[in-house]
Coordinates of C-alpha atoms in Angstrom, one line a residue:
M30 CA -29.6 10.8 34.6
E31 CA -26.4 10.8 32.4
F32 CA -28.7 10.9 29.3
K33 CA -30.4 14.0 30.5
K34 CA -27.1 15.7 31.3
L35 CA -26.0 15.0 27.8
F36 CA -29.2 16.5 26.3
K37 CA -28.8 19.7 28.4
F38 CA -25.2 20.1 27.2
L39 CA -26.2 19.5 23.5
K40 CA -29.1 22.0 23.8
Y41 CA -26.7 24.6 25.3
L42 CA -24.1 23.9 22.6
L43 CA -26.4 24.0 19.6
A44 CA -29.1 26.5 20.6
Y45 CA -27.2 29.0 22.7
H46 CA -23.4 29.1 22.5
P47 CA -21.8 27.0 19.7
E48 CA -19.1 29.7 19.3
E49 CA -17.9 29.1 22.8
F50 CA -16.6 25.7 21.6
G51 CA -15.5 26.8 18.1
L52 CA -18.5 25.0 16.5
I53 CA -19.5 26.8 13.3
P54 CA -22.8 26.4 11.4
D55 CA -23.3 26.3 7.7
Y56 CA -25.3 28.9 5.9
N57 CA -28.5 27.1 6.8
G58 CA -27.6 26.9 10.5
F59 CA -26.8 23.2 10.6
F60 CA -23.8 21.7 12.4
K61 CA -21.9 18.5 11.5
I62 CA -22.5 15.7 14.0
K63 CA -18.9 14.6 13.6
E64 CA -17.7 18.0 14.8
I65 CA -20.2 17.9 17.7
F66 CA -18.6 14.6 18.7
Q67 CA -15.2 16.2 18.5
V68 CA -16.3 18.9 20.9
L69 CA -17.1 16.2 23.4
I70 CA -13.6 14.8 22.9
F71 CA -11.6 18.0 23.6
T72 CA -13.9 19.1 26.4
K73 CA -13.6 15.7 28.0
K74 CA -17.3 15.6 28.6
F75 CA -19.3 12.3 28.3
K76 CA -16.3 10.2 27.3
K77 CA -18.3 7.0 26.7
V78 CA -20.7 8.6 24.3
K79 CA -20.6 7.4 20.7
I80 CA -21.7 9.1 17.5
N81 CA -24.7 6.6 17.3
T82 CA -25.8 7.8 20.7
L83 CA -25.9 11.4 19.4
I84 CA -27.9 10.4 16.4
Q85 CA -30.5 8.7 18.6
I86 CA -30.8 11.8 20.7
F87 CA -31.3 14.1 17.7
S88 CA -33.5 11.8 15.7
Y89 CA -35.6 10.0 18.3
Y90 CA -35.3 10.8 22.0
Y91 CA -35.3 14.6 21.7
K92 CA -36.5 15.1 18.1
D93 CA -38.9 17.9 19.3
F94 CA -35.9 20.1 20.1
F95 CA -33.6 19.3 17.1
E96 CA -33.9 19.2 13.4
F97 CA -31.9 16.3 12.1
L98 CA -30.9 15.5 8.5
E99 CA -30.3 11.7 8.2
D100 CA -28.6 11.7 4.8
S101 CA -26.0 14.4 5.5
K102 CA -25.6 13.8 9.2
L103 CA -26.4 17.5 10.0
V104 CA -28.4 18.8 13.0
K105 CA -29.5 22.2 14.4
A106 CA -31.7 23.4 17.2
K107 CA -35.3 24.1 16.2
N108 CA -35.3 27.3 18.1
P109 CA -31.7 28.7 17.9
M110 CA -30.8 31.6 20.1
H111 CA -27.2 32.2 18.9
S112 CA -26.3 34.8 16.4
P113 CA -26.1 33.7 12.7
L114 CA -23.1 33.7 10.4
T115 CA -22.7 37.1 8.9
Q116 CA -20.3 38.9 6.6
A117 CA -17.6 41.0 8.1
N118 CA -15.1 43.6 6.9
L119 CA -11.4 43.7 7.5
D120 CA -11.7 46.5 10.1
T121 CA -13.4 44.1 12.5
L122 CA -10.5 41.7 12.2
L123 CA -7.9 44.5 12.7
K124 CA -9.0 44.8 16.3
F125 CA -6.9 41.7 17.0
N126 CA -3.1 41.7 16.5
T127 CA -3.0 37.9 16.1
L128 CA -5.6 35.3 15.2
W129 CA -5.1 31.6 15.3
T130 CA -5.9 28.8 13.0
F131 CA -4.8 25.2 12.2
V132 CA -3.9 23.2 9.1
K133 CA -2.7 19.7 8.2
P134 CA 1.2 19.6 8.0
K135 CA 1.2 18.6 4.3
I136 CA -1.2 21.4 3.4
W137 CA 1.1 23.9 5.3
W138 CA 4.0 22.7 3.1
K139 CA 1.9 23.1 0.0
I140 CA 0.8 26.7 1.0
S141 CA 4.5 27.6 1.4
L142 CA 5.2 26.5 -2.2
E143 CA 2.1 28.1 -3.8
G144 CA 2.2 31.3 -1.7
W145 CA -1.6 31.2 -1.0
W146 CA -4.0 29.2 1.1
R147 CA -7.1 28.5 -0.9
P148 CA -9.1 25.6 0.6
V149 CA -11.6 23.8 -1.7
N150 CA -15.3 24.0 -0.7
K151 CA -14.6 25.3 2.8
K152 CA -13.4 28.4 4.7
I153 CA -10.4 29.1 6.8
V154 CA -11.4 29.4 10.4
L155 CA -9.7 32.1 12.5
F156 CA -9.9 32.1 16.3
A157 CA -9.1 35.0 18.6
D158 CA -8.8 32.4 21.4
K159 CA -5.5 30.5 21.1
E160 CA -6.6 27.6 23.4
L161 CA -9.7 27.0 21.3
A162 CA -7.6 26.8 18.1
E163 CA -5.2 24.4 19.9
N164 CA -8.1 22.1 20.8
W165 CA -9.4 21.9 17.2
A166 CA -5.8 21.5 15.9
K167 CA -5.5 18.4 18.1
V168 CA -8.8 16.7 17.2
K169 CA -8.3 17.5 13.5
G170 CA -4.6 16.4 13.4
G171 CA -3.4 19.8 12.4
I172 CA -0.6 22.2 13.4
L173 CA -1.2 25.6 15.1
I174 CA -0.8 28.6 12.8
Q175 CA -0.7 32.3 13.6
A176 CA -2.5 34.8 11.3
F177 CA -1.8 38.5 11.2
P178 CA -4.9 40.6 10.2
H179 CA -2.7 43.7 9.3
K180 CA -1.3 41.6 6.4
F181 CA -4.7 40.5 5.0
P182 CA -5.6 42.0 1.6
E183 CA -8.8 44.2 1.8
W184 CA -10.5 42.4 -1.2
I185 CA -10.7 39.0 0.6
N186 CA -14.2 38.1 1.8
F187 CA -14.5 37.6 5.5
F188 CA -17.3 36.2 7.7
K189 CA -18.0 36.5 11.4
F190 CA -19.6 34.1 13.9
G191 CA -19.9 35.5 17.4
D192 CA -17.4 38.1 18.5
E193 CA -14.1 36.1 18.2
I194 CA -14.5 33.6 15.3
F195 CA -13.9 34.6 11.7
L196 CA -13.8 32.8 8.4
A197 CA -11.8 33.7 5.3
E198 CA -12.1 32.3 1.8
E199 CA -8.3 32.6 1.2
L200 CA -5.1 34.0 2.8
P201 CA -1.6 34.8 1.6
F202 CA 1.3 32.8 3.0
E203 CA 3.1 36.0 4.0
A204 CA 0.2 36.7 6.5
L205 CA 0.8 33.4 8.3
K206 CA 3.4 32.0 10.6
G207 CA 3.8 28.4 11.5
P208 CA 6.5 25.7 11.9
A209 CA 9.7 26.3 9.9
I210 CA 9.7 24.2 6.7
D211 CA 13.2 22.9 7.1
Q212 CA 14.8 19.5 6.4
K213 CA 13.4 18.1 9.6
F214 CA 9.9 19.1 8.6
L215 CA 10.2 17.8 5.1
R216 CA 11.6 14.4 6.3
K217 CA 8.5 14.0 8.5
Y218 CA 5.8 15.5 6.3
G219 CA 7.3 16.0 2.8
P220 CA 6.7 13.7 -0.1
K221 CA 8.1 10.2 0.1
E222 CA 10.3 9.6 -2.9
A223 CA 10.6 6.0 -4.0
L224 CA 14.1 4.7 -4.7
P225 CA 14.7 4.1 -8.4
K226 CA 14.9 0.5 -9.4
R227 CA 18.2 -0.8 -10.8
E228 CA 17.8 -2.0 -14.3
E229 CA 20.0 -4.8 -15.6
P230 CA 21.3 -4.4 -19.2
I231 CA 19.5 -6.6 -21.7
I232 CA 21.9 -8.8 -23.7
P233 CA 20.6 -10.2 -27.0
F234 CA 20.4 -14.0 -26.8
M235 CA 22.4 -14.8 -30.0
E236 CA 25.2 -12.4 -29.1
S237 CA 25.4 -13.8 -25.6
F238 CA 25.4 -17.4 -26.9
A239 CA 28.1 -16.6 -29.5
E240 CA 30.5 -15.0 -26.9
H241 CA 30.2 -17.9 -24.4
S242 CA 30.3 -20.7 -27.0
E243 CA 33.9 -19.7 -27.9
E244 CA 34.9 -20.0 -24.3
F245 CA 33.3 -23.5 -24.1
E246 CA 35.2 -24.6 -27.2
E247 CA 38.5 -23.4 -25.8
E248 CA 38.0 -25.2 -22.6
E249 CA 37.0 -28.5 -24.3
V250 CA 40.1 -28.4 -26.7
A251 CA 42.4 -27.7 -23.8
Y252 CA 41.1 -30.8 -21.9
R253 CA 41.4 -33.1 -24.9
K254 CA 45.0 -32.0 -25.5
L255 CA 45.9 -32.7 -21.9
T256 CA 44.4 -36.2 -21.7
K257 CA 44.5 -37.2 -25.5
G258 CA 41.3 -39.1 -24.8
K259 CA 43.2 -41.8 -22.7
K260 CA 43.3 -42.5 -19.0
K261 CA 46.5 -41.6 -17.3
K262 CA 48.6 -44.7 -16.3
K263 CA 49.5 -45.1 -12.6
P264 CA 53.3 -45.8 -12.0
W265 CA 52.9 -48.5 -9.3
K266 CA 50.9 -50.6 -11.7
E267 CA 53.6 -50.5 -14.3
F268 CA 56.2 -51.5 -11.8
Q269 CA 54.1 -54.5 -10.6
K270 CA 53.6 -55.8 -14.1
R271 CA 57.3 -55.6 -14.8
K272 CA 58.2 -57.6 -11.7
E273 CA 55.6 -60.3 -12.5
K274 CA 57.2 -60.7 -16.0
E275 CA 60.7 -61.0 -14.6
K276 CA 59.6 -63.7 -12.2
W277 CA 58.3 -66.0 -14.9
D278 CA 61.1 -65.5 -17.4

């Protein structure tokens, strides 16, 4: 029965309302299995389900309903009912005063330095729903960021999925608001600088030997002058010998 419940949820998710969970298809309509698994995590549905179970559902048990790409771990419903990903203009985004997104802390620091957010081979996802953005920030290990459409340049390409999810190819730092990049932030997420190694000065062998050999010679001469190469006589033995001599004389 649990297996059938999971199938019904996945069918609803992929075929009807992926945007309800912040799940976004690629241009061919496919979804990443890893992200489907992450939806199960933050919705707290089917906690014991593993990724291998999802693969079995898509590739074997319910393969008549899903199209599964084994090599790239992508899947989509064979008869999708949701709206496709389409291009959008800035006016559509301006209906919202604030949009929400997320980013890894180290990337946020990098964006502040460069002044632009230009992700490689992917788009910036913007949510109208703050809670949805928070859920994805948690599962992705990111921090929540505000984005202000009235500060977006008009020449940036935007895309739309559903009514409240948008994608941007790039955004300026001035149009974003996130955690302050202060000393506390840098200590936690900034680059870790290795302490410089202390280098000992290299002393040439002959020079070192010449300096210390003079000290050795001075110490040896001083010892010879003190003892003159003879053992020091003990006074009590001298006195005993003198008494013995007087006794026999």
